[in-house]
Coordinates of C-alpha atoms and ligand atoms in Angstrom, one line a residue:
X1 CA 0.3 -30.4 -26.8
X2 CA 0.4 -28.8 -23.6
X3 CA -2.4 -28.8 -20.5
X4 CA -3.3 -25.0 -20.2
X5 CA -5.2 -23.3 -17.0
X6 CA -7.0 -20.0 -18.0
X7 CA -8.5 -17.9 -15.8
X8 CA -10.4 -14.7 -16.7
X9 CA -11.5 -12.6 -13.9
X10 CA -14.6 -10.5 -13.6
X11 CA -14.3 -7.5 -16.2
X12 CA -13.5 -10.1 -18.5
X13 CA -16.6 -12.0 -17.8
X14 CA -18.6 -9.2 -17.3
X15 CA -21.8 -9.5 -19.8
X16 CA -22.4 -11.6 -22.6
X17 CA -20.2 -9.8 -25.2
X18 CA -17.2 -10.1 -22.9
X19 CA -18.0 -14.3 -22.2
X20 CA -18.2 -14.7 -25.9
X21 CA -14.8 -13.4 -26.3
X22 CA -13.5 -15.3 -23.3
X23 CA -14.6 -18.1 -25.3
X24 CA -12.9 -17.7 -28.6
X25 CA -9.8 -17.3 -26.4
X26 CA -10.3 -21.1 -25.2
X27 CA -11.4 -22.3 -28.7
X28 CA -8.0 -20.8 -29.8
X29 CA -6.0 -22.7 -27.6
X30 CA -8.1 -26.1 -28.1
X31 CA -7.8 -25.7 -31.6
X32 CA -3.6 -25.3 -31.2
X33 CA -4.4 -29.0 -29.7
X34 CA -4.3 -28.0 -26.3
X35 CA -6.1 -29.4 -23.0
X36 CA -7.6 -26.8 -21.2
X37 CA -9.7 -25.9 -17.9
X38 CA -10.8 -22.7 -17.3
X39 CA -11.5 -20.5 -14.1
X40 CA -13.9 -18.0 -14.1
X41 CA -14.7 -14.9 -11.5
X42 CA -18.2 -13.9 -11.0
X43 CA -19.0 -10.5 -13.5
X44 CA -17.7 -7.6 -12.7
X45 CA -19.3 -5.7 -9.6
X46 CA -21.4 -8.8 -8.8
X47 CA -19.7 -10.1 -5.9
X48 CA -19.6 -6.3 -4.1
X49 CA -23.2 -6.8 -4.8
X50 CA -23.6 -9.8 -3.1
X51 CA -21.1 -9.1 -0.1
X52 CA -23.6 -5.0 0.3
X53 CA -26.8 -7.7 0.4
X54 CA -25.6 -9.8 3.5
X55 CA -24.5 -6.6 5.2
X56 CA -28.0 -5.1 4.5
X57 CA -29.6 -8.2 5.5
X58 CA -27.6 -8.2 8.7
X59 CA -24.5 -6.6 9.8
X60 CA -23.6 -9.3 11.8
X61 CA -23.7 -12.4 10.0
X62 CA -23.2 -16.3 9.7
X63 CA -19.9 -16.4 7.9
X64 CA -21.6 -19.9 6.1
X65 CA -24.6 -18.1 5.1
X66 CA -22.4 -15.4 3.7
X67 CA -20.5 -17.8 1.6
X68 CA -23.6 -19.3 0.2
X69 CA -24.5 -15.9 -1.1
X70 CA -21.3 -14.4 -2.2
X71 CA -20.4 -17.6 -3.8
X72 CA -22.8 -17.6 -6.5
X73 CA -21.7 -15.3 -8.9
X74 CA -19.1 -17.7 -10.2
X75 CA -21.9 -20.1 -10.6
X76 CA -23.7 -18.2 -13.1
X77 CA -20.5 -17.3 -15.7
X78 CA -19.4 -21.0 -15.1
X79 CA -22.3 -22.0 -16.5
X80 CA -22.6 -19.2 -19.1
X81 CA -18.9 -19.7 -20.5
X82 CA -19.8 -23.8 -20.6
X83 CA -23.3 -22.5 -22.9
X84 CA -21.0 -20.4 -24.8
X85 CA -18.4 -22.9 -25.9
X86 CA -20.8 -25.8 -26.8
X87 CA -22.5 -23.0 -29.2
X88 CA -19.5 -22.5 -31.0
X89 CA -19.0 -26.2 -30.9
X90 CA -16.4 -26.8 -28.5
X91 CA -17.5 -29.5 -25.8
X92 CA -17.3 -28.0 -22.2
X93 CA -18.7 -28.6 -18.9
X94 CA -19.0 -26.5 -15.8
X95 CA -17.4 -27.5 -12.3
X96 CA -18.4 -26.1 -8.9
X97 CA -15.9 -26.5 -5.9
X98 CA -18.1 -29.3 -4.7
X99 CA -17.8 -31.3 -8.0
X100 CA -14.4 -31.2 -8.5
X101 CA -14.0 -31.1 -5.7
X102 CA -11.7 -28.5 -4.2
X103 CA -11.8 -29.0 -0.3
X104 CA -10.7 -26.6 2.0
X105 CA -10.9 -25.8 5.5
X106 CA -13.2 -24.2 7.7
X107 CA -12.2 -20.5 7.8
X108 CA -15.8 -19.3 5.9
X109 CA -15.1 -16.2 4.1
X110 CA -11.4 -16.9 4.3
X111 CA -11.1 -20.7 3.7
X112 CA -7.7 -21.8 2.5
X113 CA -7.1 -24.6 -0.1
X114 CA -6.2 -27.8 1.4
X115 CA -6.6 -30.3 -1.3
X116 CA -7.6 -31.0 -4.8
X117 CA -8.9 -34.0 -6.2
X118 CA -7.9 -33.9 -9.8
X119 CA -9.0 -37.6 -10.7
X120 CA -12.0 -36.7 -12.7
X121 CA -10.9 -33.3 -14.1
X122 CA -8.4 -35.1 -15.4
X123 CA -10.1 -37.5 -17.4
X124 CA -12.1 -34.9 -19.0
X125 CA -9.4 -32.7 -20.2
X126 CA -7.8 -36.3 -21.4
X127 CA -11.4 -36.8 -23.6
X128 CA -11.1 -32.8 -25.0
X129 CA -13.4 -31.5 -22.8
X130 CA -13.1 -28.1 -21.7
X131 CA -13.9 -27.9 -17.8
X132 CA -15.4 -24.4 -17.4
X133 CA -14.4 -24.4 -13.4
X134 CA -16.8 -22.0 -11.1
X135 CA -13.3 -19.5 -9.0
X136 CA -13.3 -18.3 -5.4
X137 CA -15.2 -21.2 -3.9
X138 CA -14.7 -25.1 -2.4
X139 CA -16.0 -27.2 0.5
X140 CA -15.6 -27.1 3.8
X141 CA -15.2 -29.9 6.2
X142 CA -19.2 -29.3 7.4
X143 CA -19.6 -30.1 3.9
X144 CA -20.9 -25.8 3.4
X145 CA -19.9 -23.8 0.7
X146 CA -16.8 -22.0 1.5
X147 CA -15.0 -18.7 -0.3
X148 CA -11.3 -17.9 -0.6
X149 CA -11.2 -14.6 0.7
X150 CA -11.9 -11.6 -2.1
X151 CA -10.0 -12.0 -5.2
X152 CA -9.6 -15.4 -4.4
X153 CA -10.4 -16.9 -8.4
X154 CA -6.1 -16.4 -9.0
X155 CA -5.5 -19.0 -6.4
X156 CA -8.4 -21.2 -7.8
X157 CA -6.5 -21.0 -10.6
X158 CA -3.3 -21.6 -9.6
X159 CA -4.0 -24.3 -7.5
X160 CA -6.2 -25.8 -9.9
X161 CA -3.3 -25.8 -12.4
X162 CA -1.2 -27.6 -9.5
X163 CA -3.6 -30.9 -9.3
X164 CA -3.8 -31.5 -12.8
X165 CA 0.2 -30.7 -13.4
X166 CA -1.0 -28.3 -16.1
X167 CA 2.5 -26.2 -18.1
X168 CA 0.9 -23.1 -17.6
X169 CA -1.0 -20.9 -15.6
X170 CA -2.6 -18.2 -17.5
X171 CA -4.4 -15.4 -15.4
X172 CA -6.1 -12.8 -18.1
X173 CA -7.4 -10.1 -16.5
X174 CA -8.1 -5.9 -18.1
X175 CA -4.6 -5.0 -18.1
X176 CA -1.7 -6.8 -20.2
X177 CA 0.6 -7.6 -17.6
X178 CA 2.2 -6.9 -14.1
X179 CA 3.5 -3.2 -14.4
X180 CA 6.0 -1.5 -11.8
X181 CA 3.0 0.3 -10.5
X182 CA -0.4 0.1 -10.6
X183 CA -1.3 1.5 -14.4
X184 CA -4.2 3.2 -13.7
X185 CA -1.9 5.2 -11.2
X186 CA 1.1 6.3 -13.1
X187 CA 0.1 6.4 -16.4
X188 CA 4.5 6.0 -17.0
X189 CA 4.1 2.4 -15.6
X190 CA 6.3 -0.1 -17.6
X191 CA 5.3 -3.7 -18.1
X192 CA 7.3 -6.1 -16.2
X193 CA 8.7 -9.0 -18.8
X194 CA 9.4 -11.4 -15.6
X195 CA 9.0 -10.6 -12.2
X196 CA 9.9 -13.2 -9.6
X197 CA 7.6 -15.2 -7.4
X198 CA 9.2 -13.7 -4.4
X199 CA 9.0 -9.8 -5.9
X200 CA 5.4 -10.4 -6.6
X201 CA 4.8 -12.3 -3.2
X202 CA 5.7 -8.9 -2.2
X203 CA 3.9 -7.0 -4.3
X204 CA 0.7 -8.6 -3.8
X205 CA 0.6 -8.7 -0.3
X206 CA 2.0 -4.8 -0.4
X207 CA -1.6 -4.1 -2.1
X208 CA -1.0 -4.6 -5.9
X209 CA -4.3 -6.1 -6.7
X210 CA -3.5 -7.9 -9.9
X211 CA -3.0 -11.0 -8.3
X212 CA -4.3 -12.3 -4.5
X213 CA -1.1 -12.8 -2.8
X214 CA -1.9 -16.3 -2.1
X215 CA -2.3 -17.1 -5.3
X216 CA 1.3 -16.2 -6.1
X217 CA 2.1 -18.2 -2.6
X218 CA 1.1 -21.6 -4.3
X219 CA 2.5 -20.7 -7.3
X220 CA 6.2 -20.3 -5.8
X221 CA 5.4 -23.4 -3.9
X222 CA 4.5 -26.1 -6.6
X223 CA 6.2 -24.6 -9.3
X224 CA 3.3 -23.2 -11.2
X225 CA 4.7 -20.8 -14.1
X226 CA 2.3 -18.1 -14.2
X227 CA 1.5 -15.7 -16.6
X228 CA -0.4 -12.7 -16.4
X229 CA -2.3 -10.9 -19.8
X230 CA -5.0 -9.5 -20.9
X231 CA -8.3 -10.8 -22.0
X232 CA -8.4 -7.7 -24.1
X233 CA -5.6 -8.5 -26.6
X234 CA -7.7 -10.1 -30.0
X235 CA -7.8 -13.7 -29.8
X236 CA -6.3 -13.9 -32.7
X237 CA -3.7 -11.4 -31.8
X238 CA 0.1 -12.7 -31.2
X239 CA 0.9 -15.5 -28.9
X240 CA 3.5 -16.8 -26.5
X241 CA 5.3 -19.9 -28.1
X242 CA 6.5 -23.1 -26.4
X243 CA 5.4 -24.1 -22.7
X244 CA 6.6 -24.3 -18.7
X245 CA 10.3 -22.7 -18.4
X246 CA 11.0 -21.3 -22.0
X247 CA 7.8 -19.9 -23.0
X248 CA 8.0 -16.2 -23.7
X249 CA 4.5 -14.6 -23.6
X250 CA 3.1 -11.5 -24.6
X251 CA 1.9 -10.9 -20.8
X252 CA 4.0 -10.9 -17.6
X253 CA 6.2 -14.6 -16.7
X254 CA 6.0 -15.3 -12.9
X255 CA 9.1 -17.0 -12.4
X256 CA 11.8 -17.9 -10.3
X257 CA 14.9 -15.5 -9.7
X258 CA 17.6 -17.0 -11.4
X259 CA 15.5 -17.2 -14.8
X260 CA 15.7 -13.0 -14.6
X261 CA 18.5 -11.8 -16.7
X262 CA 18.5 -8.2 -15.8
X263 CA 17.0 -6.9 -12.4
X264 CA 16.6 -3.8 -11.4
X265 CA 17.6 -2.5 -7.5
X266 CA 13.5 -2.1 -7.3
X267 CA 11.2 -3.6 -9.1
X268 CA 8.1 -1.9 -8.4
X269 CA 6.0 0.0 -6.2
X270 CA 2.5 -1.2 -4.6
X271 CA 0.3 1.2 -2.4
X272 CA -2.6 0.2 -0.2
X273 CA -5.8 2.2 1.1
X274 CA -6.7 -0.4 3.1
X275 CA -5.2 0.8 6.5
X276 CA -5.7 2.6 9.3
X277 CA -3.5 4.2 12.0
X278 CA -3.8 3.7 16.0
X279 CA -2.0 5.9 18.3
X280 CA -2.1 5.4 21.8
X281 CA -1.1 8.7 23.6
X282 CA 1.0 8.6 26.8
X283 CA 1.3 5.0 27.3
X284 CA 3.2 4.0 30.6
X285 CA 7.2 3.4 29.3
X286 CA 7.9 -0.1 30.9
X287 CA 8.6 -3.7 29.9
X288 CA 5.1 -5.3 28.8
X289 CA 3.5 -2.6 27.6
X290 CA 3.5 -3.7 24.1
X291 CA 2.2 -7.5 25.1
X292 CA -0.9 -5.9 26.9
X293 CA -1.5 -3.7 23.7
X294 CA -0.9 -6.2 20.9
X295 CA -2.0 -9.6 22.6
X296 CA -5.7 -9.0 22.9
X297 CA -5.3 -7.5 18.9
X298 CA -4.1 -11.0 18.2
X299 CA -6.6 -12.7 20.4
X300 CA -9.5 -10.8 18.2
X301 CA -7.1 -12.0 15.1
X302 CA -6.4 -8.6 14.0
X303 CA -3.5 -8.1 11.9
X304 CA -1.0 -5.5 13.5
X305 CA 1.3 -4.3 10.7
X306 CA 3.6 -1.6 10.9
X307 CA 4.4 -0.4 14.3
X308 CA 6.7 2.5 15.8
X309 CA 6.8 3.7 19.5
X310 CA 8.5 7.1 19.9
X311 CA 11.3 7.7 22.6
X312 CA 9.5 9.1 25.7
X313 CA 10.5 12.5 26.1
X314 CA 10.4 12.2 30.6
X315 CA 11.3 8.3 30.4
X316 CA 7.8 7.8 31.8
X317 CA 5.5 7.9 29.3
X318 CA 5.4 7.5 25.3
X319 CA 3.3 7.1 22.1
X320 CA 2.8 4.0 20.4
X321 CA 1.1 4.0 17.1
X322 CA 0.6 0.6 14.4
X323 CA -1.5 -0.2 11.5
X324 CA -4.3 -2.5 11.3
X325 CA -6.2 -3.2 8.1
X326 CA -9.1 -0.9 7.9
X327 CA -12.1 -2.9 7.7
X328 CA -11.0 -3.9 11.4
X329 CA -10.1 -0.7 12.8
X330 CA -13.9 -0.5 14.5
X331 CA -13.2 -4.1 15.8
X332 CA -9.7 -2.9 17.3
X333 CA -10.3 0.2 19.1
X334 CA -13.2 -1.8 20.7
X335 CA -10.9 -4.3 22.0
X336 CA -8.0 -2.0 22.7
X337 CA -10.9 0.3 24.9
X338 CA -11.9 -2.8 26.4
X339 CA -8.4 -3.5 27.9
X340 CA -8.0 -0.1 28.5
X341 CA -7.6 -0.5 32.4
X342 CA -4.5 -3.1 31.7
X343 CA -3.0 -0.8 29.2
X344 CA -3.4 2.7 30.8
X345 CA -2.8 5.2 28.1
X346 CA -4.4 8.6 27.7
X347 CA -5.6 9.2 24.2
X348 CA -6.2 6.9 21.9
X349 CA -6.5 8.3 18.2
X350 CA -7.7 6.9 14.7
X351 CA -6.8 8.0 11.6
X352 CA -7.8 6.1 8.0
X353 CA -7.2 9.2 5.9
X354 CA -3.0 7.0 5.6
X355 CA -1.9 5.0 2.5
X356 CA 1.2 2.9 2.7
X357 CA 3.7 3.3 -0.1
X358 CA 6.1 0.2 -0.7
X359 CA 8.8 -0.7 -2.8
X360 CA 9.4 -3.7 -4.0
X361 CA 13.0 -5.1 -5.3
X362 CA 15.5 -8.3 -4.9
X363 CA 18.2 -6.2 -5.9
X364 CA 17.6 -4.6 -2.3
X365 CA 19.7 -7.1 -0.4
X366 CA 23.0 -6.3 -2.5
X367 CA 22.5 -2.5 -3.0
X368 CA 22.9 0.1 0.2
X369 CA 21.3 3.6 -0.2
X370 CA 17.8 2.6 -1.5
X371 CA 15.6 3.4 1.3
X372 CA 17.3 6.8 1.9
X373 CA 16.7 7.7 -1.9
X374 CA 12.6 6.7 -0.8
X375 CA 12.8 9.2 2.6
X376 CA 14.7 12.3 0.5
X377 CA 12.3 12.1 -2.3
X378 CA 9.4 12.2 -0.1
X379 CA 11.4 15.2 2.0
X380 CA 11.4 16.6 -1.4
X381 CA 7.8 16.6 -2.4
X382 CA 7.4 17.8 1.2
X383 CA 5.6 14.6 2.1
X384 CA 5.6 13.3 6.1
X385 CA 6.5 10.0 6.7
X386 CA 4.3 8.8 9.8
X387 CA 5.4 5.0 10.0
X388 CA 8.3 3.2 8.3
X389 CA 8.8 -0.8 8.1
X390 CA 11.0 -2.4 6.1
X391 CA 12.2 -6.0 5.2
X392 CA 15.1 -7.2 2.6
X393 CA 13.4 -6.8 0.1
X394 CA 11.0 -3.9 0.3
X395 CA 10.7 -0.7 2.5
X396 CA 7.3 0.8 3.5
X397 CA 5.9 3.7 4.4
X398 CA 2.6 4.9 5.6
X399 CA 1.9 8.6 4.7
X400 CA -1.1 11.1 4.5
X401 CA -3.5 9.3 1.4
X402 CA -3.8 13.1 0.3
X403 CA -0.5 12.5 -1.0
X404 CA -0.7 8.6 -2.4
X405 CA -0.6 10.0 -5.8
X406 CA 2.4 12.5 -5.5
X407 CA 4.2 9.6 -3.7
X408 CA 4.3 6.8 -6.2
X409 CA 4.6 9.2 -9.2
X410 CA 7.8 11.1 -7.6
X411 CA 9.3 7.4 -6.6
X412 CA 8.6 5.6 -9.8
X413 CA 10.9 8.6 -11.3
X414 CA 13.3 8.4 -8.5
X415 CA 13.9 4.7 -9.1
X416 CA 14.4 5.0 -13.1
X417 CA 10.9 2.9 -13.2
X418 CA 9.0 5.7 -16.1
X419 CA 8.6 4.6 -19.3
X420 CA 10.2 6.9 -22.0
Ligands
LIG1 P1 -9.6 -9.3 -12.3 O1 -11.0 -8.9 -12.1 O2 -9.2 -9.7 -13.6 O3 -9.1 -10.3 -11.2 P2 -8.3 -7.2 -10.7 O4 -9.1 -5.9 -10.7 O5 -8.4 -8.1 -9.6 O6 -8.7 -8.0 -12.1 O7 -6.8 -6.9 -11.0 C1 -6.4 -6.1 -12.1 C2 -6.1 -4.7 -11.7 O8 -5.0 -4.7 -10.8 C3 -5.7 -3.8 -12.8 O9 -6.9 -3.2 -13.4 C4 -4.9 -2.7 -12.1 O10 -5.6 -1.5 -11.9 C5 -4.5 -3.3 -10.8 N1 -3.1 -3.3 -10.5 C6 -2.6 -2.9 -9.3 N2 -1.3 -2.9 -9.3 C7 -0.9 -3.4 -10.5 C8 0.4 -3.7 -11.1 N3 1.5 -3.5 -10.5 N4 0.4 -4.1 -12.4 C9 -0.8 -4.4 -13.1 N5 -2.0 -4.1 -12.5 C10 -2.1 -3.6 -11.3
LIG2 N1 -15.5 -12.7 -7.5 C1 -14.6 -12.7 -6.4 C2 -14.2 -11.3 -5.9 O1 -14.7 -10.4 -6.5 C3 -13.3 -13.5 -6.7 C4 -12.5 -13.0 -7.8 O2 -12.9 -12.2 -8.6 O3 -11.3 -13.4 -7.8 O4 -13.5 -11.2 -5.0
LIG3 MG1 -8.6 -10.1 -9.2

């Protein structure tokens, strides 16, 4: 007997149909004799919903009041999965983050996890009761409503199955695994068997959506062993066997490292949309430049990412362009205009028409060469390179998004990543 965590996101919650067969997925496993509590996301498209309503309503507003909205589609499948179970006769009962309660701190919209009090879950899973557990949302210290930042029902998850010490974290979602690229991209993606914590650390934070990065942060922390399948597959279909370090699923093992037999130099490849490009034209070439620039970006908490400043062709003046996530690009050139008088640059240009192309490998720190094999096969395919960043285990680059596609199919190729 093992204590399981599921967690279905929201295509696989996303009408009736869909909760039914979330729910002979739980009956199967309480029927193997399991103990099992279940995380559910809101159904599909309902939380963009929600988020487009606040914005109508106002586009500047109350990060609490935005939570109490956007929170509420995982209320509804909670309770709809918990209806769905008792009618095939399996007892269950629905959990919001109050109840259970999962407190976290005060960054509405963002909040982060800060503690789980497992006590009474615990007891229920002991009796055979299914806890059908309401994802993305806890309680803040003002006693509100908080969310975990979007896709935030994976670290629900996970750190749900860290307070009650479950063996396994199982996070179905529409596709049957972690692939070396995103599947719906590269249609020669392979399914990663294992993929370490760290690897996918990278991978989520690079843009692979399949899991929130923080999710995978908790799980490398407490040890979670995480598994990621699809909700798809027939219930009935074939299953993993045994639990925690030597179970062998028919999904993707998060694991550490050293439990990876064979590794390849890189692993994957992960893109994001989700940036935007500054350049500030003929900015004065002298110490503290880049402190006047990036200090009132972090005083606005925006996230400066990749950054290059060219070599000034008169020693006087140079270029300096970065990266900021795209939903604050508005938010940044206002504060970089506002300081423009401490700055003193000429031009300042904004481009979101960039993608950033990353790969992803451990294998990185022991092998040379791999970052010039990424710069000649985008020379190849003609493709311009605008920013570069790397670290030791991934390189990035941001590039024109006409060419995202071009990219990650001419790299997962160049890599020996294609499926036969
Ligand atoms: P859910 O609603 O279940 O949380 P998400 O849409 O958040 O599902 O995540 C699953 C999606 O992640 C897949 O449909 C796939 O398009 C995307 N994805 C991006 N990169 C990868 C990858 N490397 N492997 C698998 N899926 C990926
Ligand atoms: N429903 C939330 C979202 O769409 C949380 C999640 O699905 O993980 O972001
Ligand atoms: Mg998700």
């Amino acid at each position: 007997m093992a204590r399981l965590v599921m967690k279905f996101g929201g295509t696989s919650v996303a009408d009736l149909d869909r909760i039914r067969n979330v729910a002979a997925h739980v009956k199967r496993e309480i029927d193997a004799g399991h103990q099992v509590a279940v995380v559910v996301s809101a159904m599909a498209g309902q939380t963009n919903q929600l988020v487009n309503w606040t914005r109508e309503a106002a586009k500047l507003h109350d990060a609490r009041e935005y939570d109490a909205v956007v929170s509420t589609g995982e209320q509804v499948t909670a309770g709809l999965l918990a209806i769905t179970l008792q009618n095939i006769g399996v007892d269950a009962r629905s959990w919001l983050g109050w109840q259970t309660p999962i407190l976290t701190d005060g960054a509405h919209g963002a909040a982060r996890i800060q503690e789980i009090k497992g006590e009474a879950l615990i007891e229920r899973l002991e009796l055979g009761q299914v806890a059908v557990i309401a994802g993305f949302q806890g309680i803040g210290p003002d006693n509100r409503i908080t969310t975990l930042g979007r896709g935030g029902s994976d670290t629900s998850a996970v750190a749900i199955a860290a307070a009650v010490k479950a063996d396994r974290c199982d996070i179905y979602t529409d596709v049957d695994g972690v692939y070396t690229t995103d599947p719906r991209i590269v249609a020669k993606a392979r399914k990663l068997i294992k993929i370490s914590y760290e690897e996918m650390l990278e991978m989520a934070s690079l843009g692979a959506k399949v899991l929130q990065t923080r999710s995978v942060e908790l799980a490398m922390v407490h040890g979670v062993p995480l598994q990621v399948r699809s909700s798809f597959d027939a219930p009935d279909g074939p299953q993993g066997h045994g639990v925690g370090r030597d179970y062998f699923g028919p999904g993707t093992i998060v694991c550490n490292e050293d439990e990876i037999v064979e590794q390849e130099v890189v692993s994957g490849i992960a893109y994001s949309k989700d940036e935007a490009k500054i350049t500030l034209r003929k900015v004065a070439d002298q110490p503290g430049v880049a402190a006047r620039v990036f200090s009132p970006l972090a005083d606005a908490t925006i996230n400066v990412d990749m950054i290059v400043q060219n070599v000034s062709e008169d020693g006087k003046r140079t270029d300096i362009t970065f990266t900021v996530p795209s939903a604050d690009l508005e938010r940044a050139v206002e504060v970089i205009n506002s300081s423009a008088a401490d700055i003193q640059y000429e031009e300042l240009l904004s481009d979101t028409d960039v993608v950033k192309v990353s790969i992803i490998g451990v294998g990185m720190r022991s092998h040379v060469g791999v970052a010039r094999k990424m710069f000649e096969t985008l020379a190849d395919k003609g493709i311009n390179i605008q920013v570069i960043s790397t670290s030791e285990i991934k390189v990035s680059v941001l590039i024109g998004s006409e060419y995202s596609e071009l990219a990650i199919r001419a790299l997962h190729t160049a890599y020996g990543l294609d499926h036969e």
